[in-house]
mmCIF file of C-alpha atoms in Angstrom:
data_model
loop_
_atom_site.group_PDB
_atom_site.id
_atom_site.type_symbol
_atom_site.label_atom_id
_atom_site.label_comp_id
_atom_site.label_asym_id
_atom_site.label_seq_id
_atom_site.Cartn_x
_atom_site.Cartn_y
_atom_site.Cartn_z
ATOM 1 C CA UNK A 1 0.000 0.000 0.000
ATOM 2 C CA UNK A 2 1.119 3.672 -0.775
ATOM 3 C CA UNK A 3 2.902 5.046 2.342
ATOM 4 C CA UNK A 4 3.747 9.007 2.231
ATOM 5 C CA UNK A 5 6.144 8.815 4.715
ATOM 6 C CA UNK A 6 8.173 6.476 2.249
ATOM 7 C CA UNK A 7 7.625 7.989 -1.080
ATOM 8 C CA UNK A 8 8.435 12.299 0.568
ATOM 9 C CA UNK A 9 11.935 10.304 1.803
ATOM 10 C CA UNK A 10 13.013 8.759 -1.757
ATOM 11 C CA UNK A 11 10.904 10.436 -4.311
ATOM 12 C CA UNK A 12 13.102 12.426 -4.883
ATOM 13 C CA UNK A 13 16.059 10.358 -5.199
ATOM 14 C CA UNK A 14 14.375 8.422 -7.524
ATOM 15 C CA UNK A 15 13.238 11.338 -10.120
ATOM 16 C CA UNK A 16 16.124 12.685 -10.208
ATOM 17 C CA UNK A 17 17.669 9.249 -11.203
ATOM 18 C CA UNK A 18 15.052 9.089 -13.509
ATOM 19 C CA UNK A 19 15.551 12.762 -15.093
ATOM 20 C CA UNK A 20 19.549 11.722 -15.716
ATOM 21 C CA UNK A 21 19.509 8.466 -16.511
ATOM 22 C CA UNK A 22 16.064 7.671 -18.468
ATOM 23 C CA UNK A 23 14.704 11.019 -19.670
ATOM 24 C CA UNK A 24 17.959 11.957 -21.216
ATOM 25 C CA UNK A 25 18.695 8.504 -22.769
ATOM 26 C CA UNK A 26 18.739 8.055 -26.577
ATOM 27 C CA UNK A 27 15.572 5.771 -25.994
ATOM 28 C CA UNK A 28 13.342 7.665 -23.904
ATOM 29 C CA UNK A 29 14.350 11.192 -25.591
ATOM 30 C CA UNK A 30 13.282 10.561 -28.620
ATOM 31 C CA UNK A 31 10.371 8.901 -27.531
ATOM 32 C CA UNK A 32 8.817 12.303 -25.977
ATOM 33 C CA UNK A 33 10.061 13.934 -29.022
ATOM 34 C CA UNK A 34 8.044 11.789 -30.960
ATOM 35 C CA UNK A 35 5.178 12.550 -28.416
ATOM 36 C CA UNK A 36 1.619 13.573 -29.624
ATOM 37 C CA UNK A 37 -0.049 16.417 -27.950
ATOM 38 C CA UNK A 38 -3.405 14.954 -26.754
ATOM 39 C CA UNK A 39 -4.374 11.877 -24.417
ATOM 40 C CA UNK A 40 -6.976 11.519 -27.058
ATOM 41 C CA UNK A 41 -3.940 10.633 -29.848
ATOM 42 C CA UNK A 42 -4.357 7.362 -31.366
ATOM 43 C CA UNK A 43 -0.367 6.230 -30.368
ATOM 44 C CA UNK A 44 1.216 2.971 -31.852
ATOM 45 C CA UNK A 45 1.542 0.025 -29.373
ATOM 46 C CA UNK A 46 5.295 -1.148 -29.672
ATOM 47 C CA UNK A 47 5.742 -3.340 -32.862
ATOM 48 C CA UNK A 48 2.186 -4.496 -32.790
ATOM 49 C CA UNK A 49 0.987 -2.355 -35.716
ATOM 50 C CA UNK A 50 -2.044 -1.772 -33.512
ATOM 51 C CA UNK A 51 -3.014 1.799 -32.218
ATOM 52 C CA UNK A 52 -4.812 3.002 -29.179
ATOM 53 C CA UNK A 53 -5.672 6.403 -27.353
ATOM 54 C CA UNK A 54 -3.030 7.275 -25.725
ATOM 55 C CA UNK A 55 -5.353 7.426 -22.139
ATOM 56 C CA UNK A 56 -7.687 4.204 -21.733
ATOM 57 C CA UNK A 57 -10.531 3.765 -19.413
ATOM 58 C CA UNK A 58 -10.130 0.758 -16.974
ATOM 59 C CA UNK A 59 -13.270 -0.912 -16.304
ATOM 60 C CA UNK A 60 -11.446 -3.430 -13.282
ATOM 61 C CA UNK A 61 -11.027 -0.794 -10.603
ATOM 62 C CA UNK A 62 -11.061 -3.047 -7.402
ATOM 63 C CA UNK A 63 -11.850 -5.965 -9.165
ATOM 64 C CA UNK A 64 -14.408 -3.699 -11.023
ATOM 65 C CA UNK A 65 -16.640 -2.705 -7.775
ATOM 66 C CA UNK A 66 -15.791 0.476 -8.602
ATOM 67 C CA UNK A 67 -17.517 0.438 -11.880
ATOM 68 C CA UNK A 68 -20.191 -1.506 -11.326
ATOM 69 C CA UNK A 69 -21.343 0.013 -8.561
ATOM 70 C CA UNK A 70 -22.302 2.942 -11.348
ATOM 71 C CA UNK A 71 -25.540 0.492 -12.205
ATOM 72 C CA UNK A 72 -25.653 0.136 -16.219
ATOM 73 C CA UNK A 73 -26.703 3.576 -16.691
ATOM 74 C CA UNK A 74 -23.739 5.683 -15.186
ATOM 75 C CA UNK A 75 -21.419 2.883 -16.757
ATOM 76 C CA UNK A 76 -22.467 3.269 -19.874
ATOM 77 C CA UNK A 77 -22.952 7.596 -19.426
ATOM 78 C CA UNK A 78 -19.282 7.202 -18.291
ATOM 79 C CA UNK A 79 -17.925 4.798 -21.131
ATOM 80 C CA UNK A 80 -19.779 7.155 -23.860
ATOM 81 C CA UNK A 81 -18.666 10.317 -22.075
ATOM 82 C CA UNK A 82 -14.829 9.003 -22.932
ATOM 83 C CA UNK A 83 -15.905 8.435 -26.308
ATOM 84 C CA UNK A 84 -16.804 11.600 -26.986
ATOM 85 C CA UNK A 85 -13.786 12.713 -25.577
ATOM 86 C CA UNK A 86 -11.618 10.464 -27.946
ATOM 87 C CA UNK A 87 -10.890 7.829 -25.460
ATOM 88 C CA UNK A 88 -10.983 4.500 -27.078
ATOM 89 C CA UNK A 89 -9.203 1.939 -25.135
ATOM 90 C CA UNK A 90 -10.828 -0.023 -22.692
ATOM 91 C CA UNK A 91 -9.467 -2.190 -20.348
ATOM 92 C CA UNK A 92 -11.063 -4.818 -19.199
ATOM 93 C CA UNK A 93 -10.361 -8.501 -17.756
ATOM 94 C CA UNK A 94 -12.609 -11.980 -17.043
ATOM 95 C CA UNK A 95 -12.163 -10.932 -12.724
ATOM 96 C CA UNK A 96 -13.526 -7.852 -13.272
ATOM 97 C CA UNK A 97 -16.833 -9.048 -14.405
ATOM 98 C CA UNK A 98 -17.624 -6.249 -16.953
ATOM 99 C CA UNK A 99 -17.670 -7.819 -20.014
ATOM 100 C CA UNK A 100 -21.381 -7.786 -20.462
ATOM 101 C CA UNK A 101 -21.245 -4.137 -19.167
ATOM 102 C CA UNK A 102 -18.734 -2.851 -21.977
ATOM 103 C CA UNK A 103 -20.884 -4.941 -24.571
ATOM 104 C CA UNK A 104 -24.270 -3.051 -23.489
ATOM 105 C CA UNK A 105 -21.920 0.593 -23.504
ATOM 106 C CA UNK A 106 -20.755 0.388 -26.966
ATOM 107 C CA UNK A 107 -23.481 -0.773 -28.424
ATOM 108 C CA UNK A 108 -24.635 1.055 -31.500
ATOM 109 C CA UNK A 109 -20.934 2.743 -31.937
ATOM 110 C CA UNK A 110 -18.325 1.280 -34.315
ATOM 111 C CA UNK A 111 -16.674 -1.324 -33.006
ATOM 112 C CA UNK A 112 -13.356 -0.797 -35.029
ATOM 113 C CA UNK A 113 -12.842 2.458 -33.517
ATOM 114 C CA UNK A 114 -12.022 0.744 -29.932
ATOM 115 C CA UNK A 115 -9.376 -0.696 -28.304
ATOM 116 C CA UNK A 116 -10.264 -3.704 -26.162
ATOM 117 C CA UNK A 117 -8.002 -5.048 -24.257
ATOM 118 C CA UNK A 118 -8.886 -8.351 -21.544
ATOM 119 C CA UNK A 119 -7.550 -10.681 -19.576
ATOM 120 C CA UNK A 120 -7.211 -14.281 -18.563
ATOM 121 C CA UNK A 121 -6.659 -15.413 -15.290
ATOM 122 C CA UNK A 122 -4.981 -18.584 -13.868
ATOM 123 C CA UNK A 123 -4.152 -21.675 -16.628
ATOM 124 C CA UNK A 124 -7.304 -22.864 -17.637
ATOM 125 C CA UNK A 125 -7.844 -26.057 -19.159
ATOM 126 C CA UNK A 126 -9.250 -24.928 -22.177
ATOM 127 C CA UNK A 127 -7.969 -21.345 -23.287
ATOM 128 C CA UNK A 128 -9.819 -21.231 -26.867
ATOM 129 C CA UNK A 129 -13.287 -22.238 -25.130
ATOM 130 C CA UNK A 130 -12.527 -19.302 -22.625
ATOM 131 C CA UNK A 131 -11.578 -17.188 -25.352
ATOM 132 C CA UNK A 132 -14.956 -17.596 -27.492
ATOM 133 C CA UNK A 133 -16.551 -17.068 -23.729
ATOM 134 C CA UNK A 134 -15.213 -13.621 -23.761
ATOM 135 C CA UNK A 135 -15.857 -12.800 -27.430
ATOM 136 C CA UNK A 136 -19.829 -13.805 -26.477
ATOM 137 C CA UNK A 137 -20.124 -11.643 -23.800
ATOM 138 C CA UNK A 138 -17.997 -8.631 -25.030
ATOM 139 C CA UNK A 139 -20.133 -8.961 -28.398
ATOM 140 C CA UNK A 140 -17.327 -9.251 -30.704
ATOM 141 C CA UNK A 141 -15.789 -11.539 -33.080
ATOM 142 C CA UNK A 142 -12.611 -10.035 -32.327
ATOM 143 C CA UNK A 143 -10.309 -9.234 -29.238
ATOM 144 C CA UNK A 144 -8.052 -6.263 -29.753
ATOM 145 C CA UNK A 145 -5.530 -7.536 -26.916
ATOM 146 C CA UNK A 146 -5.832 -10.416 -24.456
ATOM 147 C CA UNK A 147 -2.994 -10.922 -21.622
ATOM 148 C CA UNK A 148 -2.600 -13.246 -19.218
ATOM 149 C CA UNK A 149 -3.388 -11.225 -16.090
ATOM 150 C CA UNK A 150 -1.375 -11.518 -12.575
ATOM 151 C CA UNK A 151 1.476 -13.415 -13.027
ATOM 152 C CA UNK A 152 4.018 -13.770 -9.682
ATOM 153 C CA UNK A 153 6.419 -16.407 -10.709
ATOM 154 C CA UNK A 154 9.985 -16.151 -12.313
ATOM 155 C CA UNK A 155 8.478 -19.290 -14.562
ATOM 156 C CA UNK A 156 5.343 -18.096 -15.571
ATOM 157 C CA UNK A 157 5.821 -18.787 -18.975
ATOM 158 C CA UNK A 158 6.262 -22.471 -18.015
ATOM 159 C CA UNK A 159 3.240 -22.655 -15.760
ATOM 160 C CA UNK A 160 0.927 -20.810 -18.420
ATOM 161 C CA UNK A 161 2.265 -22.429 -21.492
ATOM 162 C CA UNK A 162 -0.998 -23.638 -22.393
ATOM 163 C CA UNK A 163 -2.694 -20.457 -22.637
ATOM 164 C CA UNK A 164 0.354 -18.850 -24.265
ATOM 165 C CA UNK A 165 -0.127 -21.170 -27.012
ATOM 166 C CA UNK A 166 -3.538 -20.745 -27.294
ATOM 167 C CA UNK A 167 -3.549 -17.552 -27.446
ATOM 168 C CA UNK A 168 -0.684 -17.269 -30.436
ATOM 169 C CA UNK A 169 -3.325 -20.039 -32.074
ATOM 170 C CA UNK A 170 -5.796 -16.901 -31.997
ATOM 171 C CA UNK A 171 -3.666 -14.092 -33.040
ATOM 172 C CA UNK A 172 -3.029 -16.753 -35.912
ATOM 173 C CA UNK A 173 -6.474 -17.065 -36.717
ATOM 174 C CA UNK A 174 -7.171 -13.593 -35.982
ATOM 175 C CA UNK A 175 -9.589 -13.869 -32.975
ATOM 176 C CA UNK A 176 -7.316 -11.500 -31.247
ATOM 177 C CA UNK A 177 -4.941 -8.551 -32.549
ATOM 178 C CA UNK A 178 -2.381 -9.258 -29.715
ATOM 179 C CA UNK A 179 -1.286 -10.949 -27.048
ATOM 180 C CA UNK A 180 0.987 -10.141 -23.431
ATOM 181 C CA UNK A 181 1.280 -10.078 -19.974
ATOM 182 C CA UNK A 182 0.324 -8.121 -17.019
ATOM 183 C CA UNK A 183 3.076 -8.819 -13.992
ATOM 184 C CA UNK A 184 2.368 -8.350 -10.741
ATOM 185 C CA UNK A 185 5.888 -9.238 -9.024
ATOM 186 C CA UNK A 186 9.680 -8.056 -10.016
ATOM 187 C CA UNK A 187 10.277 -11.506 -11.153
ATOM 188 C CA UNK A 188 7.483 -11.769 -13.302
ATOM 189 C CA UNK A 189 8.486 -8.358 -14.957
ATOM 190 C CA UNK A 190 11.612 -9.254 -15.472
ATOM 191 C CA UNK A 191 10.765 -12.497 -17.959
ATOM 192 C CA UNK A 192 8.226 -11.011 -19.379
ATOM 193 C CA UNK A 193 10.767 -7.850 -20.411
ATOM 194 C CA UNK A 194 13.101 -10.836 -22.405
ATOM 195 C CA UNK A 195 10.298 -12.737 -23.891
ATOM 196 C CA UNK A 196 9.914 -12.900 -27.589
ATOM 197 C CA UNK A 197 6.316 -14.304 -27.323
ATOM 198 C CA UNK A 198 5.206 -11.094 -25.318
ATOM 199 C CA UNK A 199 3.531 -7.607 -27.285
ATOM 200 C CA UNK A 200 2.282 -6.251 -24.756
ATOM 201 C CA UNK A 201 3.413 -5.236 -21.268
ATOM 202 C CA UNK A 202 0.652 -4.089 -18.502
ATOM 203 C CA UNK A 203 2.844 -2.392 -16.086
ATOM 204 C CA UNK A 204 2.153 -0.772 -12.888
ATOM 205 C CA UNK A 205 4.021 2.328 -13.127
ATOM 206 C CA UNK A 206 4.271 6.013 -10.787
ATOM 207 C CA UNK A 207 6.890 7.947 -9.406
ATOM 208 C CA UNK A 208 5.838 7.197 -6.068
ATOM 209 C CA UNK A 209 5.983 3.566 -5.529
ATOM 210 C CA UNK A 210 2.544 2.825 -5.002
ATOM 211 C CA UNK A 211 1.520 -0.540 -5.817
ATOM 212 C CA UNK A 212 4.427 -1.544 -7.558
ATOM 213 C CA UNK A 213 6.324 -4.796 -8.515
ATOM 214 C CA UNK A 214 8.801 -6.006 -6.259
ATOM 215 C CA UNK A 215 10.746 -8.701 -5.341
ATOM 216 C CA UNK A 216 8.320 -10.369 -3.637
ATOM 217 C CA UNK A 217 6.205 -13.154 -5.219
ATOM 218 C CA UNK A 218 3.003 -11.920 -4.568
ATOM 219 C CA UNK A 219 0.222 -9.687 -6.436
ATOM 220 C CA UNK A 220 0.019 -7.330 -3.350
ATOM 221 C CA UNK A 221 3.514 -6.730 -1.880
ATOM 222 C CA UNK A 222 3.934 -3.370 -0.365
ATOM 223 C CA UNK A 223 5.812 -0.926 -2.266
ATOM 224 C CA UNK A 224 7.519 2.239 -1.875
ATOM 225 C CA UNK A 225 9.801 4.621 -4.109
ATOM 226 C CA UNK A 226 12.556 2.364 -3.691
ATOM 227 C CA UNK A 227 11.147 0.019 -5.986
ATOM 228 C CA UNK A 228 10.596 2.340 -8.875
ATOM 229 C CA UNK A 229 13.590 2.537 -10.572
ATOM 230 C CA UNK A 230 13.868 -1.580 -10.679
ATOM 231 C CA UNK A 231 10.578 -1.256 -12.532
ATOM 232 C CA UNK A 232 11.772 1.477 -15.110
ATOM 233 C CA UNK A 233 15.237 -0.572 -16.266
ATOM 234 C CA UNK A 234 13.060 -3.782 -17.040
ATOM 235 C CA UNK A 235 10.607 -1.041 -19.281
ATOM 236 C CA UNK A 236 13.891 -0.102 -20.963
ATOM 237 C CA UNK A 237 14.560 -3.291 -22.539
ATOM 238 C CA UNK A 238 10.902 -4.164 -23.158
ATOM 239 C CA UNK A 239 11.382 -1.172 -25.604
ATOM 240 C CA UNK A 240 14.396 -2.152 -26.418
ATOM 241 C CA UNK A 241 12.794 -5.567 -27.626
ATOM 242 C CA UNK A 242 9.849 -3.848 -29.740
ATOM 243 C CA UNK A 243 7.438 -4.560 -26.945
ATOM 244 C CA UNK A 244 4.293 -2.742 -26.956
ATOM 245 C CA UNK A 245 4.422 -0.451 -22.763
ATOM 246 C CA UNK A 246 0.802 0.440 -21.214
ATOM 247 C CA UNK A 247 1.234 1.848 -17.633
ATOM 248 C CA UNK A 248 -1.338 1.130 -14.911
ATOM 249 C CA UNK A 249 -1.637 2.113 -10.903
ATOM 250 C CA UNK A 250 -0.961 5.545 -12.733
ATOM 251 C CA UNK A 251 -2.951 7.213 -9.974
ATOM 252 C CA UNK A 252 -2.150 4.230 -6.864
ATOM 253 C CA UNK A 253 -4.814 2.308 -7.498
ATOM 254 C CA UNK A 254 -7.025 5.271 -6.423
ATOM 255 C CA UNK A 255 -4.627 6.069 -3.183
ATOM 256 C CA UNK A 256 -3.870 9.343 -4.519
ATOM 257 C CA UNK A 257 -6.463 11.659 -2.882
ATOM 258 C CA UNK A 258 -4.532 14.749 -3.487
ATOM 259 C CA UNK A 259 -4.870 16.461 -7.042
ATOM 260 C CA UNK A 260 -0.951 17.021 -6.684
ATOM 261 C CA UNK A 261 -0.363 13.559 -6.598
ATOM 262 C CA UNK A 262 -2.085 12.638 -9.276
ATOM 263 C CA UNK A 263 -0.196 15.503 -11.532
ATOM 264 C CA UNK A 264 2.804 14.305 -10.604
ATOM 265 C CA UNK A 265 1.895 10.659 -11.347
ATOM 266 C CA UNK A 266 0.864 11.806 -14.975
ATOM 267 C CA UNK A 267 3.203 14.397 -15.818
ATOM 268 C CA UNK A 268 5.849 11.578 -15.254
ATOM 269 C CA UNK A 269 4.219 9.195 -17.135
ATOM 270 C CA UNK A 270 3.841 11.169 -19.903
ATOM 271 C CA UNK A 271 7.263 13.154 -20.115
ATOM 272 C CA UNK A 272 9.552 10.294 -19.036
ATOM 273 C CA UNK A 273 8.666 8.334 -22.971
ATOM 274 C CA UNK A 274 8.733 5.251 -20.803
ATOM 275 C CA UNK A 275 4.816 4.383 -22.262
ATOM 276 C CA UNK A 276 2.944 4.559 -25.032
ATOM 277 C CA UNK A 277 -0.287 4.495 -23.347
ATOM 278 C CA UNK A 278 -1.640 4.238 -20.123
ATOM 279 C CA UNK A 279 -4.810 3.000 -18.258
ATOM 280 C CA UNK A 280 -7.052 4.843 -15.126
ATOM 281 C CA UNK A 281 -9.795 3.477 -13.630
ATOM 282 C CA UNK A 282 -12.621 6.166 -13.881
ATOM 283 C CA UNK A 283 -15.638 6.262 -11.877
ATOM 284 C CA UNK A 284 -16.689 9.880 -13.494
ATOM 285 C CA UNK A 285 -16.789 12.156 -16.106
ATOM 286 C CA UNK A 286 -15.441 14.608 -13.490
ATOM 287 C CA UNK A 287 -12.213 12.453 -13.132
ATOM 288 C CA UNK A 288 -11.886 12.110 -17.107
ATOM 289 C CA UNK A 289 -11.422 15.639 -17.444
ATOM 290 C CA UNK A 290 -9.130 16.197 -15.167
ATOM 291 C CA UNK A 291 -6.667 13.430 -16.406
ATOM 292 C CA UNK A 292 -7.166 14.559 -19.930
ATOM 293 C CA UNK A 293 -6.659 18.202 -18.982
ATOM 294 C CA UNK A 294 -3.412 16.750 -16.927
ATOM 295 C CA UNK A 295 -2.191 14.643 -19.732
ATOM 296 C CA UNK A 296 -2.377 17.489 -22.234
ATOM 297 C CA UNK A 297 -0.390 19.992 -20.487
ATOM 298 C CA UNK A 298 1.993 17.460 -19.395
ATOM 299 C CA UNK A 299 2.473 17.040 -23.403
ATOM 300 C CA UNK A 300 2.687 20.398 -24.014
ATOM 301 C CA UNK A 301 5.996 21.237 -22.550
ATOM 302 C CA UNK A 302 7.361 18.250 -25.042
ATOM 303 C CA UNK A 303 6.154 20.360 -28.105
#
């Protein structure tokens, strides 16, 4: 869990460290060169060929309680609200339990303006059958991007092999666009940075160390700043290897109360070119402005 009393101590430590060492890098430099001016941007994932707005809505906050606690209406005002506002990447997953929701939401709109990303949970014994499950209930024949979701392990490629193959089955056949990961331990983050078979990376990413990966093999370790710049040098080389970078936690998992954290969060997700999108759980059109709003002047100063 976020702790102030941490993050005040090392934050800035570990800015700083990022400002010489990542910002000013060949890699990352040119990357917020090459930075659009708008969270609404349609931004290239990696060497997927795919694009997505460059700010998604996540439907999962808290397992999705969050969200569905809106009732169908608000959840679909709120998903058509971001529309409007040019956000097309949603971000879903089978835990979260919105599937049905998002289907209901974007019906009637055109389905190959959005993004949809989900995700599978565990090793089931029968990926493709949980696959067309998700395709029913999103109303799709297609899946933009589907990850395996919350892996701990430093073998997680070996425990999940069958879904990994099921899923490359699927991009073959086209069900989906993509397939990746979404780590939820150092270890984890740290294959899935090497892997060829990965294209996209969901990582939890802000400057103050709230609810990052760390060493720890568990979804829910607590983290602090320390563990920040760990998580930036394993982003470096999934760039480095063509991967395809969304950031999530952006805003703590919603444990950034203060307006000023949240800034901070975005500016340095935005200016640091470690991303080339990122993910917020909304509950609000009054919370989509203000990250689009925060997003845009952050890429301002780049321009």
């Amino acid at each position: 869990m976020y702790s102030p009393e941490i993050s005040r101590r090392q934050f800035i430590a570990a800015t700083a460290a990022v400002a010489s060492g990542i910002a000013l890098s060949p890699l990352t430099a040119g990357a917020a060169r090459a930075a659009r001016k708008t969270a609404a941007d349609q931004v290239a994932l990696g060497r997927t060929g795919l694009k997505l707005s460059r700010l998604g809505v996540g439907c999962g906050s808290h397992s999705g309680n969050v969200q569905r606690a809106l009732g169908h209406d608000g959840f679909n005002r709120l998903i058509r609200y971001a529309y409007d506002q040019g956000l097309t990447y949603l971000d879903t997953a089978q835990s979260y339990q919105t599937h049905e929701w998002i289907r209901q939401a974007i019906q009637g709109l055109p389905r190959e303006k959005f993004f949809i990303q989900t995700k599978m949970g565990g090793n089931p014994e029968k990926p493709l059958e949980v696959l067309d499950r998700f395709r029913q209930e999103l109303g799709t024949d297609y899946i933009d991007s589907v990850l395996t979701h919350c892996t701990v392990t430093p073998d997680w490629d070996n425990e999940r092999r069958r879904v990994m193959d099921a899923l490359e089955e699927a991009k073959g056949k086209k069900i989906i666009g993509v397939h990746g990961v979404s780590c939820h331990s150092l270890p984890a983050l740290e294959l899935s940075a090497r892997l060829d078979w990965v294209d996209v990376n969901l990582v939890r990413l802000n400057p103050q160390g709230a609810h990052l990966d760390t060493p720890a093999l568990t979804w829910n370790a607590t983290s602090n700043a320390s563990h920040v710049l760990p998580v930036i040098e394993q982003i470096r080389i999934m760039r480095q290897n063509g991967h395809g970078v969304i950031g999530m936690k952006l805003i703590g998992d919603g444990d950034f109360t203060e307006a000023a954290d949240r800034r901070t969060a975005i500016r340095f997700a935005m200016q640091s070119g470690l991303t080339d999108a990122v993910v917020i759980g909304f509950k609000s059109t009054e919370e989509i402005d203000e990250a689009v709003k925060t997003i845009n002047a952050a890429l301002a100063v780049l321009t």
